[in-house]
mmCIF file of C-alpha atoms and ligand atoms in Angstrom:
data_model
loop_
_atom_site.group_PDB
_atom_site.id
_atom_site.type_symbol
_atom_site.label_atom_id
_atom_site.label_comp_id
_atom_site.label_asym_id
_atom_site.label_seq_id
_atom_site.Cartn_x
_atom_site.Cartn_y
_atom_site.Cartn_z
ATOM 1 C CA UNK A 224 -0.022 -0.004 0.027
ATOM 2 C CA UNK A 225 2.777 2.270 0.734
ATOM 3 C CA UNK A 226 4.374 1.644 -2.513
ATOM 4 C CA UNK A 227 1.216 2.510 -4.516
ATOM 5 C CA UNK A 228 0.684 5.521 -2.655
ATOM 6 C CA UNK A 229 4.029 6.720 -3.439
ATOM 7 C CA UNK A 230 6.510 8.928 -1.532
ATOM 8 C CA UNK A 231 3.637 10.672 0.584
ATOM 9 C CA UNK A 232 2.898 7.359 2.371
ATOM 10 C CA UNK A 233 6.489 6.876 3.648
ATOM 11 C CA UNK A 234 6.373 6.575 7.229
ATOM 12 C CA UNK A 235 8.796 7.426 9.961
ATOM 13 C CA UNK A 236 8.376 4.057 11.967
ATOM 14 C CA UNK A 237 8.121 0.486 10.306
ATOM 15 C CA UNK A 238 4.831 -1.271 11.573
ATOM 16 C CA UNK A 239 5.720 -4.793 10.898
ATOM 17 C CA UNK A 240 8.872 -7.090 10.859
ATOM 18 C CA UNK A 241 8.796 -6.940 7.076
ATOM 19 C CA UNK A 242 8.603 -3.374 6.910
ATOM 20 C CA UNK A 243 11.359 -3.015 9.586
ATOM 21 C CA UNK A 244 13.368 -5.229 7.145
ATOM 22 C CA UNK A 245 12.504 -3.334 4.264
ATOM 23 C CA UNK A 246 13.633 0.230 5.898
ATOM 24 C CA UNK A 247 16.851 -1.571 6.957
ATOM 25 C CA UNK A 248 17.413 -2.712 3.297
ATOM 26 C CA UNK A 249 16.759 0.602 2.024
ATOM 27 C CA UNK A 250 19.045 2.433 4.567
ATOM 28 C CA UNK A 251 21.817 -0.022 3.915
ATOM 29 C CA UNK A 252 21.689 0.718 -0.054
ATOM 30 C CA UNK A 253 21.564 4.384 0.435
ATOM 31 C CA UNK A 254 24.212 4.988 3.206
ATOM 32 C CA UNK A 255 27.395 5.240 0.681
ATOM 33 C CA UNK A 256 25.416 8.197 -1.126
ATOM 34 C CA UNK A 257 24.617 9.676 2.386
ATOM 35 C CA UNK A 258 28.236 9.980 3.127
ATOM 36 C CA UNK A 259 29.248 11.104 -0.408
ATOM 37 C CA UNK A 260 26.511 13.758 -1.011
ATOM 38 C CA UNK A 261 26.574 15.065 2.512
ATOM 39 C CA UNK A 262 23.634 13.927 3.955
ATOM 40 C CA UNK A 263 25.133 13.491 7.639
ATOM 41 C CA UNK A 264 24.754 16.120 10.096
ATOM 42 C CA UNK A 265 26.226 16.484 13.605
ATOM 43 C CA UNK A 266 24.458 17.584 17.002
ATOM 44 C CA UNK A 267 26.495 18.449 20.002
ATOM 45 C CA UNK A 268 25.350 17.790 23.358
ATOM 46 C CA UNK A 269 27.068 19.552 26.444
ATOM 47 C CA UNK A 270 28.603 17.774 29.593
ATOM 48 C CA UNK A 271 28.565 19.761 32.424
ATOM 49 C CA UNK A 272 31.003 20.220 35.345
ATOM 50 C CA UNK A 273 29.285 20.159 38.754
ATOM 51 C CA UNK A 274 31.954 21.887 40.600
ATOM 52 C CA UNK A 275 32.780 24.172 37.699
ATOM 53 C CA UNK A 276 29.116 25.006 36.988
ATOM 54 C CA UNK A 277 29.607 25.201 33.318
ATOM 55 C CA UNK A 278 29.843 23.328 29.915
ATOM 56 C CA UNK A 279 33.216 21.691 30.012
ATOM 57 C CA UNK A 280 32.323 19.188 26.948
ATOM 58 C CA UNK A 281 30.513 18.812 23.939
ATOM 59 C CA UNK A 282 29.798 15.196 22.546
ATOM 60 C CA UNK A 283 29.238 15.126 18.658
ATOM 61 C CA UNK A 284 26.497 12.926 17.795
ATOM 62 C CA UNK A 285 25.822 12.172 14.012
ATOM 63 C CA UNK A 286 22.315 12.048 12.322
ATOM 64 C CA UNK A 287 21.501 11.231 8.683
ATOM 65 C CA UNK A 288 19.058 13.627 6.654
ATOM 66 C CA UNK A 289 17.526 11.272 4.263
ATOM 67 C CA UNK A 290 15.999 12.911 1.384
ATOM 68 C CA UNK A 291 12.861 10.630 1.831
ATOM 69 C CA UNK A 292 12.805 9.317 5.255
ATOM 70 C CA UNK A 293 13.839 12.300 7.136
ATOM 71 C CA UNK A 294 15.914 12.623 10.033
ATOM 72 C CA UNK A 295 17.582 9.155 10.943
ATOM 73 C CA UNK A 296 18.995 8.440 14.396
ATOM 74 C CA UNK A 297 22.331 6.653 14.716
ATOM 75 C CA UNK A 298 20.985 3.633 16.366
ATOM 76 C CA UNK A 299 19.417 2.762 12.907
ATOM 77 C CA UNK A 300 22.660 3.057 10.721
ATOM 78 C CA UNK A 301 25.914 2.941 12.781
ATOM 79 C CA UNK A 302 25.367 -1.020 13.026
ATOM 80 C CA UNK A 303 24.810 -0.915 9.120
ATOM 81 C CA UNK A 304 27.854 1.155 8.453
ATOM 82 C CA UNK A 305 29.922 -1.234 10.714
ATOM 83 C CA UNK A 306 28.541 -4.385 8.673
ATOM 84 C CA UNK A 307 29.372 -2.699 5.460
ATOM 85 C CA UNK A 308 32.878 -1.261 5.985
ATOM 86 C CA UNK A 309 31.391 2.201 5.893
ATOM 87 C CA UNK A 310 32.235 3.079 9.365
ATOM 88 C CA UNK A 311 35.646 4.141 8.500
ATOM 89 C CA UNK A 312 34.603 6.871 5.973
ATOM 90 C CA UNK A 313 31.523 7.657 8.155
ATOM 91 C CA UNK A 314 33.593 8.704 11.103
ATOM 92 C CA UNK A 315 36.091 10.209 9.099
ATOM 93 C CA UNK A 316 33.667 12.742 7.929
ATOM 94 C CA UNK A 317 32.379 12.972 11.815
ATOM 95 C CA UNK A 318 36.050 13.584 13.094
ATOM 96 C CA UNK A 319 36.532 16.277 10.450
ATOM 97 C CA UNK A 320 33.196 17.912 10.934
ATOM 98 C CA UNK A 321 33.391 17.934 14.799
ATOM 99 C CA UNK A 322 36.651 19.171 15.024
ATOM 100 C CA UNK A 323 36.127 21.999 12.388
ATOM 101 C CA UNK A 324 33.068 22.959 14.300
ATOM 102 C CA UNK A 325 34.614 23.186 17.729
ATOM 103 C CA UNK A 326 37.945 24.670 16.551
ATOM 104 C CA UNK A 327 36.683 28.294 16.323
ATOM 105 C CA UNK A 328 35.046 28.067 19.835
ATOM 106 C CA UNK A 329 38.464 27.034 21.066
ATOM 107 C CA UNK A 330 40.231 29.880 19.492
ATOM 108 C CA UNK A 331 37.658 32.082 21.091
ATOM 109 C CA UNK A 332 38.852 30.726 24.500
ATOM 110 C CA UNK A 333 36.076 28.361 25.545
ATOM 111 C CA UNK A 334 37.637 25.691 27.641
ATOM 112 C CA UNK A 335 36.102 22.479 26.013
ATOM 113 C CA UNK A 336 36.675 18.872 25.461
ATOM 114 C CA UNK A 337 35.160 17.574 22.120
ATOM 115 C CA UNK A 338 33.962 14.005 22.326
ATOM 116 C CA UNK A 339 33.397 11.635 19.405
ATOM 117 C CA UNK A 340 32.196 8.309 19.414
ATOM 118 C CA UNK A 341 34.409 5.814 17.808
ATOM 119 C CA UNK A 342 33.623 2.178 16.678
ATOM 120 C CA UNK A 343 35.623 -0.706 17.711
ATOM 121 C CA UNK A 344 35.372 -1.706 13.911
ATOM 122 C CA UNK A 345 37.531 1.727 13.209
ATOM 123 C CA UNK A 346 40.145 0.527 15.731
ATOM 124 C CA UNK A 347 40.241 -2.740 14.229
ATOM 125 C CA UNK A 348 40.656 -1.441 10.560
ATOM 126 C CA UNK A 349 43.963 0.012 11.786
ATOM 127 C CA UNK A 350 43.688 3.511 10.695
ATOM 128 C CA UNK A 351 42.047 5.056 13.547
ATOM 129 C CA UNK A 352 45.097 6.707 14.745
ATOM 130 C CA UNK A 353 46.176 8.322 11.377
ATOM 131 C CA UNK A 354 42.277 9.479 10.705
ATOM 132 C CA UNK A 355 42.142 10.970 14.274
ATOM 133 C CA UNK A 356 45.678 12.711 13.529
ATOM 134 C CA UNK A 357 44.370 14.037 10.254
ATOM 135 C CA UNK A 358 41.429 15.586 11.583
ATOM 136 C CA UNK A 359 43.283 17.361 14.564
ATOM 137 C CA UNK A 360 45.970 18.669 12.071
ATOM 138 C CA UNK A 361 43.380 20.053 9.582
ATOM 139 C CA UNK A 362 41.518 21.836 12.104
ATOM 140 C CA UNK A 363 44.357 22.739 14.550
ATOM 141 C CA UNK A 364 42.256 21.259 17.480
ATOM 142 C CA UNK A 365 45.017 20.146 20.289
ATOM 143 C CA UNK A 366 44.754 16.477 20.858
ATOM 144 C CA UNK A 367 44.263 16.993 24.579
ATOM 145 C CA UNK A 368 40.879 18.479 23.560
ATOM 146 C CA UNK A 369 39.568 15.284 21.790
ATOM 147 C CA UNK A 370 38.019 12.637 23.856
ATOM 148 C CA UNK A 371 37.516 9.353 22.107
ATOM 149 C CA UNK A 372 34.323 7.574 23.322
ATOM 150 C CA UNK A 373 34.355 3.628 22.719
ATOM 151 C CA UNK A 374 31.384 1.651 23.960
ATOM 152 C CA UNK A 375 32.646 -0.776 26.742
ATOM 153 C CA UNK A 376 30.436 -3.681 25.770
ATOM 154 C CA UNK A 377 32.259 -4.162 22.472
ATOM 155 C CA UNK A 378 35.771 -3.449 23.747
ATOM 156 C CA UNK A 379 35.392 -5.745 26.791
ATOM 157 C CA UNK A 380 34.222 -8.462 24.471
ATOM 158 C CA UNK A 381 37.146 -7.967 21.949
ATOM 159 C CA UNK A 382 40.263 -10.166 22.321
ATOM 160 C CA UNK A 383 43.115 -8.633 24.012
ATOM 161 C CA UNK A 384 45.522 -6.424 21.927
ATOM 162 C CA UNK A 385 43.082 -3.385 21.959
ATOM 163 C CA UNK A 386 45.044 -2.005 24.928
ATOM 164 C CA UNK A 387 47.993 -1.637 22.592
ATOM 165 C CA UNK A 388 45.694 0.342 20.001
ATOM 166 C CA UNK A 389 44.211 2.325 22.686
ATOM 167 C CA UNK A 390 47.707 2.998 24.069
ATOM 168 C CA UNK A 391 48.735 4.337 20.704
ATOM 169 C CA UNK A 392 45.723 6.709 20.704
ATOM 170 C CA UNK A 393 46.857 7.955 24.111
ATOM 171 C CA UNK A 394 50.050 8.848 22.945
ATOM 172 C CA UNK A 395 48.535 10.895 20.413
ATOM 173 C CA UNK A 396 47.460 12.908 23.521
ATOM 174 C CA UNK A 397 43.793 12.198 23.222
ATOM 175 C CA UNK A 398 41.578 11.271 26.173
ATOM 176 C CA UNK A 399 39.925 7.884 26.124
ATOM 177 C CA UNK A 400 36.520 7.311 27.417
ATOM 178 C CA UNK A 401 34.640 4.127 27.975
ATOM 179 C CA UNK A 402 31.124 4.897 26.853
ATOM 180 C CA UNK A 403 27.972 3.052 28.112
ATOM 181 C CA UNK A 404 30.011 1.495 31.077
ATOM 182 C CA UNK A 405 28.290 -1.188 33.022
ATOM 183 C CA UNK A 406 25.877 -1.810 29.981
ATOM 184 C CA UNK A 407 27.807 -4.806 28.536
ATOM 185 C CA UNK A 408 29.743 -7.783 30.031
ATOM 186 C CA UNK A 409 32.098 -5.461 32.025
ATOM 187 C CA UNK A 410 35.134 -7.035 33.533
ATOM 188 C CA UNK A 411 36.493 -5.105 36.209
ATOM 189 C CA UNK A 412 39.614 -6.852 35.904
ATOM 190 C CA UNK A 413 39.965 -5.779 32.466
ATOM 191 C CA UNK A 414 39.299 -2.272 33.487
ATOM 192 C CA UNK A 415 42.157 -2.208 35.691
ATOM 193 C CA UNK A 416 44.422 -2.947 32.674
ATOM 194 C CA UNK A 417 42.778 -0.670 30.062
ATOM 195 C CA UNK A 418 44.497 2.742 29.525
ATOM 196 C CA UNK A 419 41.641 4.930 29.929
ATOM 197 C CA UNK A 420 40.968 8.397 31.243
ATOM 198 C CA UNK A 421 36.956 8.332 31.414
ATOM 199 C CA UNK A 422 34.273 6.334 32.582
ATOM 200 C CA UNK A 423 30.667 6.984 31.137
ATOM 201 C CA UNK A 424 28.112 5.259 33.259
ATOM 202 C CA UNK A 425 25.300 4.071 31.072
ATOM 203 C CA UNK A 426 22.065 5.859 30.982
ATOM 204 C CA UNK A 427 20.119 2.822 31.976
ATOM 205 C CA UNK A 428 21.654 3.177 35.423
ATOM 206 C CA UNK A 429 20.840 7.027 35.832
ATOM 207 C CA UNK A 430 17.382 6.163 34.822
ATOM 208 C CA UNK A 431 17.030 3.890 37.787
ATOM 209 C CA UNK A 432 18.916 5.540 40.289
ATOM 210 C CA UNK A 433 16.035 7.535 41.577
ATOM 211 C CA UNK A 434 14.227 5.357 44.343
ATOM 212 C CA UNK A 435 16.221 2.224 43.641
ATOM 213 C CA UNK A 436 18.579 1.660 46.717
ATOM 214 C CA UNK A 437 20.325 -0.942 44.662
ATOM 215 C CA UNK A 438 21.250 0.956 41.752
ATOM 216 C CA UNK A 439 22.006 3.804 43.875
ATOM 217 C CA UNK A 440 24.613 1.498 45.459
ATOM 218 C CA UNK A 441 26.028 0.382 42.234
ATOM 219 C CA UNK A 442 26.498 4.089 40.795
ATOM 220 C CA UNK A 443 28.105 4.949 44.485
ATOM 221 C CA UNK A 444 30.609 2.050 43.849
ATOM 222 C CA UNK A 445 31.406 3.277 40.241
ATOM 223 C CA UNK A 446 32.040 6.668 41.429
ATOM 224 C CA UNK A 447 34.279 5.617 44.098
ATOM 225 C CA UNK A 448 36.127 3.113 41.843
ATOM 226 C CA UNK A 449 36.712 6.120 39.412
ATOM 227 C CA UNK A 450 37.974 8.135 42.345
ATOM 228 C CA UNK A 451 40.441 5.218 43.370
ATOM 229 C CA UNK A 452 41.588 4.599 39.790
ATOM 230 C CA UNK A 453 41.906 8.084 39.093
ATOM 231 C CA UNK A 454 39.502 8.118 36.336
ATOM 232 C CA UNK A 455 36.876 10.710 35.631
ATOM 233 C CA UNK A 456 33.310 9.518 35.951
ATOM 234 C CA UNK A 457 30.567 10.944 33.601
ATOM 235 C CA UNK A 458 26.867 10.097 34.270
ATOM 236 C CA UNK A 459 25.022 10.487 31.088
ATOM 237 C CA UNK A 460 21.094 10.355 30.747
ATOM 238 C CA UNK A 461 20.312 12.938 33.445
ATOM 239 C CA UNK A 462 16.791 13.669 32.837
ATOM 240 C CA UNK A 463 15.176 14.701 36.427
ATOM 241 C CA UNK A 464 16.124 16.856 39.340
ATOM 242 C CA UNK A 465 15.987 13.972 41.508
ATOM 243 C CA UNK A 466 18.718 12.040 39.517
ATOM 244 C CA UNK A 467 20.768 15.198 39.388
ATOM 245 C CA UNK A 468 20.704 15.995 43.177
ATOM 246 C CA UNK A 469 21.717 12.169 43.983
ATOM 247 C CA UNK A 470 24.298 12.151 41.789
ATOM 248 C CA UNK A 471 25.921 15.397 43.022
ATOM 249 C CA UNK A 472 25.587 14.062 46.473
ATOM 250 C CA UNK A 473 27.322 10.925 45.352
ATOM 251 C CA UNK A 474 30.179 12.864 44.285
ATOM 252 C CA UNK A 475 29.807 12.335 40.675
ATOM 253 C CA UNK A 476 31.506 15.444 39.042
ATOM 254 C CA UNK A 477 30.438 15.325 35.273
ATOM 255 C CA UNK A 478 26.728 15.117 33.990
ATOM 256 C CA UNK A 479 25.052 14.852 30.536
ATOM 257 C CA UNK A 480 21.302 14.611 29.864
ATOM 258 C CA UNK A 481 18.338 16.368 28.539
ATOM 259 C CA UNK A 482 17.831 17.882 31.907
ATOM 260 C CA UNK A 483 21.028 19.977 31.572
ATOM 261 C CA UNK A 484 20.741 20.317 27.699
ATOM 262 C CA UNK A 485 19.882 18.270 24.660
ATOM 263 C CA UNK A 486 21.755 17.805 21.515
ATOM 264 C CA UNK A 487 21.824 20.808 19.305
ATOM 265 C CA UNK A 488 22.864 21.838 16.094
ATOM 266 C CA UNK A 489 26.226 23.956 15.541
ATOM 267 C CA UNK A 490 24.409 27.261 14.986
ATOM 268 C CA UNK A 491 23.204 27.140 18.530
ATOM 269 C CA UNK A 492 26.334 26.022 20.264
ATOM 270 C CA UNK A 493 27.228 29.430 21.217
ATOM 271 C CA UNK A 494 23.812 30.174 22.958
ATOM 272 C CA UNK A 495 24.452 26.924 24.852
ATOM 273 C CA UNK A 496 28.010 27.785 25.848
ATOM 274 C CA UNK A 497 27.068 31.482 26.939
ATOM 275 C CA UNK A 498 23.557 30.687 28.362
ATOM 276 C CA UNK A 499 24.171 27.799 30.496
ATOM 277 C CA UNK A 500 21.634 28.009 33.554
ATOM 278 C CA UNK A 501 23.846 27.076 36.675
ATOM 279 C CA UNK A 502 20.400 27.275 38.553
ATOM 280 C CA UNK A 503 19.719 23.711 37.030
ATOM 281 C CA UNK A 504 22.601 22.236 39.320
ATOM 282 C CA UNK A 505 21.000 23.705 42.514
ATOM 283 C CA UNK A 506 18.090 21.195 42.325
ATOM 284 C CA UNK A 507 17.041 20.034 45.810
ATOM 285 C CA UNK A 508 16.130 16.424 46.096
ATOM 286 C CA UNK A 509 13.496 17.534 48.926
ATOM 287 C CA UNK A 510 11.715 19.497 46.383
ATOM 288 C CA UNK A 511 11.519 16.882 43.704
ATOM 289 C CA UNK A 512 9.591 13.793 43.373
ATOM 290 C CA UNK A 513 9.761 11.027 46.170
ATOM 291 C CA UNK A 514 13.146 9.588 46.998
HETATM 292 P P1 C2E B 809 25.976 7.366 23.061
HETATM 293 O O1 C2E B 809 27.297 7.823 22.900
HETATM 294 O O2 C2E B 809 25.855 6.721 24.517
HETATM 295 O O3 C2E B 809 25.411 8.574 22.993
HETATM 296 C C1 C2E B 809 24.216 9.279 24.123
HETATM 297 C C2 C2E B 809 22.991 8.925 23.571
HETATM 298 O O4 C2E B 809 22.011 9.208 24.602
HETATM 299 C C3 C2E B 809 22.743 9.982 22.481
HETATM 300 O O5 C2E B 809 21.793 9.235 21.535
HETATM 301 C C4 C2E B 809 21.819 11.177 23.229
HETATM 302 O O6 C2E B 809 20.875 11.872 22.279
HETATM 303 C C5 C2E B 809 21.054 10.232 24.160
HETATM 304 N N1 C2E B 809 20.859 11.143 25.256
HETATM 305 C C6 C2E B 809 21.414 11.840 25.719
HETATM 306 N N2 C2E B 809 20.972 12.420 27.078
HETATM 307 C C7 C2E B 809 19.757 11.874 27.270
HETATM 308 C C8 C2E B 809 18.923 11.738 28.282
HETATM 309 O O7 C2E B 809 18.889 12.627 29.197
HETATM 310 N N3 C2E B 809 17.660 10.836 28.074
HETATM 311 C C9 C2E B 809 17.770 9.996 26.802
HETATM 312 N N4 C2E B 809 16.682 9.167 27.010
HETATM 313 N N5 C2E B 809 18.850 9.742 25.914
HETATM 314 C C10 C2E B 809 19.987 10.828 26.162
HETATM 315 P P2 C2E B 809 21.734 9.215 20.002
HETATM 316 O O8 C2E B 809 22.302 10.699 19.446
HETATM 317 O O9 C2E B 809 20.729 8.768 19.355
HETATM 318 O O10 C2E B 809 23.220 8.271 19.882
HETATM 319 C C11 C2E B 809 23.084 6.975 19.984
HETATM 320 C C12 C2E B 809 24.284 6.298 20.006
HETATM 321 O O11 C2E B 809 24.853 6.360 18.704
HETATM 322 C C13 C2E B 809 25.410 6.785 20.678
HETATM 323 O O12 C2E B 809 25.388 6.617 22.091
HETATM 324 C C14 C2E B 809 26.571 6.309 19.992
HETATM 325 O O13 C2E B 809 26.938 4.941 20.612
HETATM 326 C C15 C2E B 809 26.110 6.141 18.619
HETATM 327 N N6 C2E B 809 26.689 7.074 17.845
HETATM 328 C C16 C2E B 809 26.187 8.545 17.734
HETATM 329 N N7 C2E B 809 27.311 9.106 16.727
HETATM 330 C C17 C2E B 809 28.370 8.144 16.459
HETATM 331 C C18 C2E B 809 29.422 8.186 15.651
HETATM 332 O O14 C2E B 809 29.911 9.233 15.145
HETATM 333 N N8 C2E B 809 30.070 7.185 15.600
HETATM 334 C C19 C2E B 809 29.751 6.121 16.329
HETATM 335 N N9 C2E B 809 30.596 4.605 15.989
HETATM 336 N N10 C2E B 809 28.686 5.859 16.988
HETATM 337 C C20 C2E B 809 27.943 7.260 17.198
HETATM 338 MG MG1 MG B 810 28.890 8.651 23.563
HETATM 339 MG MG1 MG B 811 28.377 4.887 22.337
HETATM 340 MG MG1 MG B 812 26.216 6.321 26.148
#
């Protein structure tokens, strides 16, 4: 029916398994064009320092502006790109665009780190370090400003040897972050050996922290683990004043989430950096929903 009615009937969400498979196939077919013809876009989401009371970081998050399907989220095409070997050109574009966007802000004196998500497939392809180095050189962004976010579940599952690749990236001077920490099959023993600077706690924990003593205990432990190992801990997915107050009281120093700032297009970055509402950080647990 959708076919008969033509483009006007294209829907954002597939209703049946067949439609979902069809949409996936369509996205896989169109993805090379997306990269070649400039259909990818970046949004940037702020990371807030609790003590500094300001925006300390921006995470680049990719979107696909598909000519017929509209805005496609990364969860729908990153895995396709990884399967088709397109993740390398895709992330090359992301690194170039993200560094070019943030370079003028750094030149203006904003004290920021730029976070980019990195697929382990890119690490395995063997060209991650040169691709990063090229983006840094082209934009003039200093390596210490760049944070590489690698999803922990994939990393922990991979065979040994990545420690070496991560170390190479660190010798470039970049900050290494474990993304979605706690979501996959985390090995704490492995963590002790991985050369990482930052842990990003998965947003599933943060979503359940409020009113769930067990999740609160886990988050407290991760914050303490970070302190002991000298690793910065970022909480992602902070959505409510209650979650914020609890994380602040647990000593989590870096926060990210819709409550503090949604991902925004580049043209809104200056407003986000100049206009951050520090009052958001003063959330009182007593005034918020039950704990
Ligand atoms: P991520 O790196 O864990 O990024 C955080 C995701 O959580 C983003 O989704 C962000 O929009 C969302 N988020 C942030 N704050 C909140 C909140 O308070 N509540 C909720 N419910 N969600 C929040 P997004 O942009 O859809 O990205 C999804 C994932 O796609 C990212 O997860 C990342 O793993 C991947 N991704 C995005 N860009 C790239 C890229 O350039 N390369 C690779 N390899 N992966 C990317
Ligand atoms: Mg990330
Ligand atoms: Mg991730
Ligand atoms: Mg995450």
